[in-house]
CSV table of C-alpha atoms in Angstrom, one decimal:
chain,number,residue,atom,x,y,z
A,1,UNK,CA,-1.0,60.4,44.4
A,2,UNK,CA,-1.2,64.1,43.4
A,3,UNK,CA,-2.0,66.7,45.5
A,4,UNK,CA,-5.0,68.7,45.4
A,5,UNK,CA,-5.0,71.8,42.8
A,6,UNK,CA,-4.2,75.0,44.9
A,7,UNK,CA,-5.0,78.2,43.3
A,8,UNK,CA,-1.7,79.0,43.1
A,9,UNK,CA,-1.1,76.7,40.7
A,10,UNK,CA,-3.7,77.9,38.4
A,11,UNK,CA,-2.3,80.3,36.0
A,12,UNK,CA,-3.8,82.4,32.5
A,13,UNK,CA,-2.2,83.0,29.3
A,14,UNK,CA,-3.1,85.2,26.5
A,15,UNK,CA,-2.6,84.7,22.7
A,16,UNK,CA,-4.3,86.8,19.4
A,17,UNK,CA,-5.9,85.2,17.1
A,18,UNK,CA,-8.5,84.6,14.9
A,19,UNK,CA,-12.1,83.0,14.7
A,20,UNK,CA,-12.2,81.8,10.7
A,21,UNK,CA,-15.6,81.3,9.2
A,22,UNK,CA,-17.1,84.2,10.0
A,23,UNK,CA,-18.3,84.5,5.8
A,24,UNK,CA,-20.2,80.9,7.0
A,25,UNK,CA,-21.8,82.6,10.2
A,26,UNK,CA,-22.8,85.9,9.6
A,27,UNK,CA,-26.0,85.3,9.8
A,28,UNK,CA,-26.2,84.1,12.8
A,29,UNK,CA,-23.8,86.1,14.6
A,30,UNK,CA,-22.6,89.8,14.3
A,31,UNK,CA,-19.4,89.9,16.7
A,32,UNK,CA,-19.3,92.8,19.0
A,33,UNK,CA,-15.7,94.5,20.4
A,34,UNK,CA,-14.9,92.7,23.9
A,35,UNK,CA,-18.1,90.1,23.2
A,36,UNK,CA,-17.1,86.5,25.4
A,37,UNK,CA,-17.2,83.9,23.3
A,38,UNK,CA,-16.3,79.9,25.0
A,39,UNK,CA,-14.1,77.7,22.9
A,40,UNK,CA,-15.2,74.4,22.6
A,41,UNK,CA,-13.6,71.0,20.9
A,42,UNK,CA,-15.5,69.1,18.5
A,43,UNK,CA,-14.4,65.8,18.6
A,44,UNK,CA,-17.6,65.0,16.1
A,45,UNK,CA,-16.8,67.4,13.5
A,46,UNK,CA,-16.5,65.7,10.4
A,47,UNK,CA,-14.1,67.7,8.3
A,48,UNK,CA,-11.3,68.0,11.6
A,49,UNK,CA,-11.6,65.9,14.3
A,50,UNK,CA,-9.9,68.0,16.1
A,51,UNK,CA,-12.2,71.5,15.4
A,52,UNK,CA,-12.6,73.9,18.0
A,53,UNK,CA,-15.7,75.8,18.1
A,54,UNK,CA,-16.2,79.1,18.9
A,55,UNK,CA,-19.6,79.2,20.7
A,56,UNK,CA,-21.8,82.1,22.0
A,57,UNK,CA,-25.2,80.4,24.1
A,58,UNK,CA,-24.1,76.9,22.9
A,59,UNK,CA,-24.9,77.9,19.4
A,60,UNK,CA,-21.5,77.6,16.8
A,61,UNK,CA,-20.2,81.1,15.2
A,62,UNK,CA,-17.1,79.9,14.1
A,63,UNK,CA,-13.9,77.8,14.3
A,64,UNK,CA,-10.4,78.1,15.9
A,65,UNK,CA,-7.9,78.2,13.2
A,66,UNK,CA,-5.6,75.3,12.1
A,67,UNK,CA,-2.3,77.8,11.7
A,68,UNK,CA,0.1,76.9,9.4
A,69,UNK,CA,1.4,73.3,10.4
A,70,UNK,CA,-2.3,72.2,10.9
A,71,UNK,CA,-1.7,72.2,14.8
A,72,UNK,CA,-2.6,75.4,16.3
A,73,UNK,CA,-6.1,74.0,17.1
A,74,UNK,CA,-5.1,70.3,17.7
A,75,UNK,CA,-3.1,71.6,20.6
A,76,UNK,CA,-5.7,74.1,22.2
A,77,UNK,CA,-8.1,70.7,21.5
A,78,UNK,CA,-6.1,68.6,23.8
A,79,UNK,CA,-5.5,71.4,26.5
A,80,UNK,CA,-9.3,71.5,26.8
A,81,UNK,CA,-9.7,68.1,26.7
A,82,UNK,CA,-6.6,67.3,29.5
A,83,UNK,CA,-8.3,68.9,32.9
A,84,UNK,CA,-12.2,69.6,32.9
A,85,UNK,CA,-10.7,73.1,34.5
A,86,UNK,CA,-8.6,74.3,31.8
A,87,UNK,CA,-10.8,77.1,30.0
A,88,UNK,CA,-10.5,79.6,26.7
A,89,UNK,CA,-12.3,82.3,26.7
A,90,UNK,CA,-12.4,84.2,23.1
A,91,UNK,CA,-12.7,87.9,23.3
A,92,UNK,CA,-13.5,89.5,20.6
A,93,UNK,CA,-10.6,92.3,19.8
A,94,UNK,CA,-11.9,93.7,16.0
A,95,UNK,CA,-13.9,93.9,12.7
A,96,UNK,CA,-14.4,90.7,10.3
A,97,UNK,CA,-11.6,90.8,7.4
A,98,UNK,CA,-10.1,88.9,4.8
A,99,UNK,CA,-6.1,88.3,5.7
A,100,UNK,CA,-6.0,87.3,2.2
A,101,UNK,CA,-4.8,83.8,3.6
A,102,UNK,CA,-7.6,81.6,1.9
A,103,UNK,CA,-9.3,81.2,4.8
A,104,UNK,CA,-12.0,83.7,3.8
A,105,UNK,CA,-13.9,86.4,6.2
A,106,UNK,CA,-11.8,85.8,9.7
A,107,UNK,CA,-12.5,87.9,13.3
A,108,UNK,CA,-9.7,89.2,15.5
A,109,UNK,CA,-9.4,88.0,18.9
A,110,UNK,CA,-7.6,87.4,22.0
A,111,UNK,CA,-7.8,84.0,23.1
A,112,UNK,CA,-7.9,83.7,27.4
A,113,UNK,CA,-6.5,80.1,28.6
A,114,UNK,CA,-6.8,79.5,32.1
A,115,UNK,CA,-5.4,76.2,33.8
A,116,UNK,CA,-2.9,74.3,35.9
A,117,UNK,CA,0.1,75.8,35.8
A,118,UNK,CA,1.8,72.5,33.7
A,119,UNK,CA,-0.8,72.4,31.4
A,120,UNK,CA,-0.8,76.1,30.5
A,121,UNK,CA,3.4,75.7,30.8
A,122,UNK,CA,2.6,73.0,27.6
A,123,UNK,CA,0.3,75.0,25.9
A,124,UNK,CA,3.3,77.9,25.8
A,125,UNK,CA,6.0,75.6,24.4
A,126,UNK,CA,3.9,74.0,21.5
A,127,UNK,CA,2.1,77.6,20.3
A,128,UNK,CA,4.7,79.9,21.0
A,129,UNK,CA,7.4,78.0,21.7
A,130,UNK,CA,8.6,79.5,25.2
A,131,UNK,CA,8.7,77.8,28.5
């Protein structure tokens, strides 16, 4: 049986980013420096199963990105999904650009994971590699 969470054992981790889609959402949503945004999986989305929203008020104003190997997003899915108390916060760090990547209008930001310490420990060694 395993112990109750202390919090000691919950632990943050930041990461920059991006929110893609923001040539999709602009109407709705005009990001602001340091504005909060909640990250949410998608498990209904019908064009990636494993989409992660970026939501302000519930409403969708873009999309975690998929990275190169198509898992940068599956894994922050499943770290939301694994303990109803792991968290991302998006913070809004910049202006909308175009990286030139294909990926059309995208917003810079720092993505704020909070958890238990082993779920934030795997979260490290699959985006970044590091233990």
């Amino acid at each position: 049986m395993d112990s109750p969470q202390t919090s000691e054992d919950t632990v943050s981790f930041n990461l920059d980013s991006f929110i893609k889609g923001y040539h999709v959402y602009q109407e709705v949503w005009s990001p602001e420096l340091h504005e909060m945004l909640s990250a949410v999986p998608e498990p209904r989305n019908i064009v990636d199963k494993y989409a992660v929203s970026v939501q302000r008020d519930d409403e969708v104003v873009g999309h975690l990105m998929k990275g190169k190997s198509g898992r940068f997003a599956k894994t922050i899915f499943y770290f939301l999904r694994a303990d109803k108390k792991n968290d991302c916060t998006v913070v809004v760090t910049g202006k909308a650009i175009n990286r030139g990547d294909g990926e059309g209008m995208q917003v810079p930001c720092t993505l704020n994971f909070k958890g238990h310490r082993k779920w934030i420990d795997i979260l490290k060694k699959e985006l970044i590699g590091k233990d």
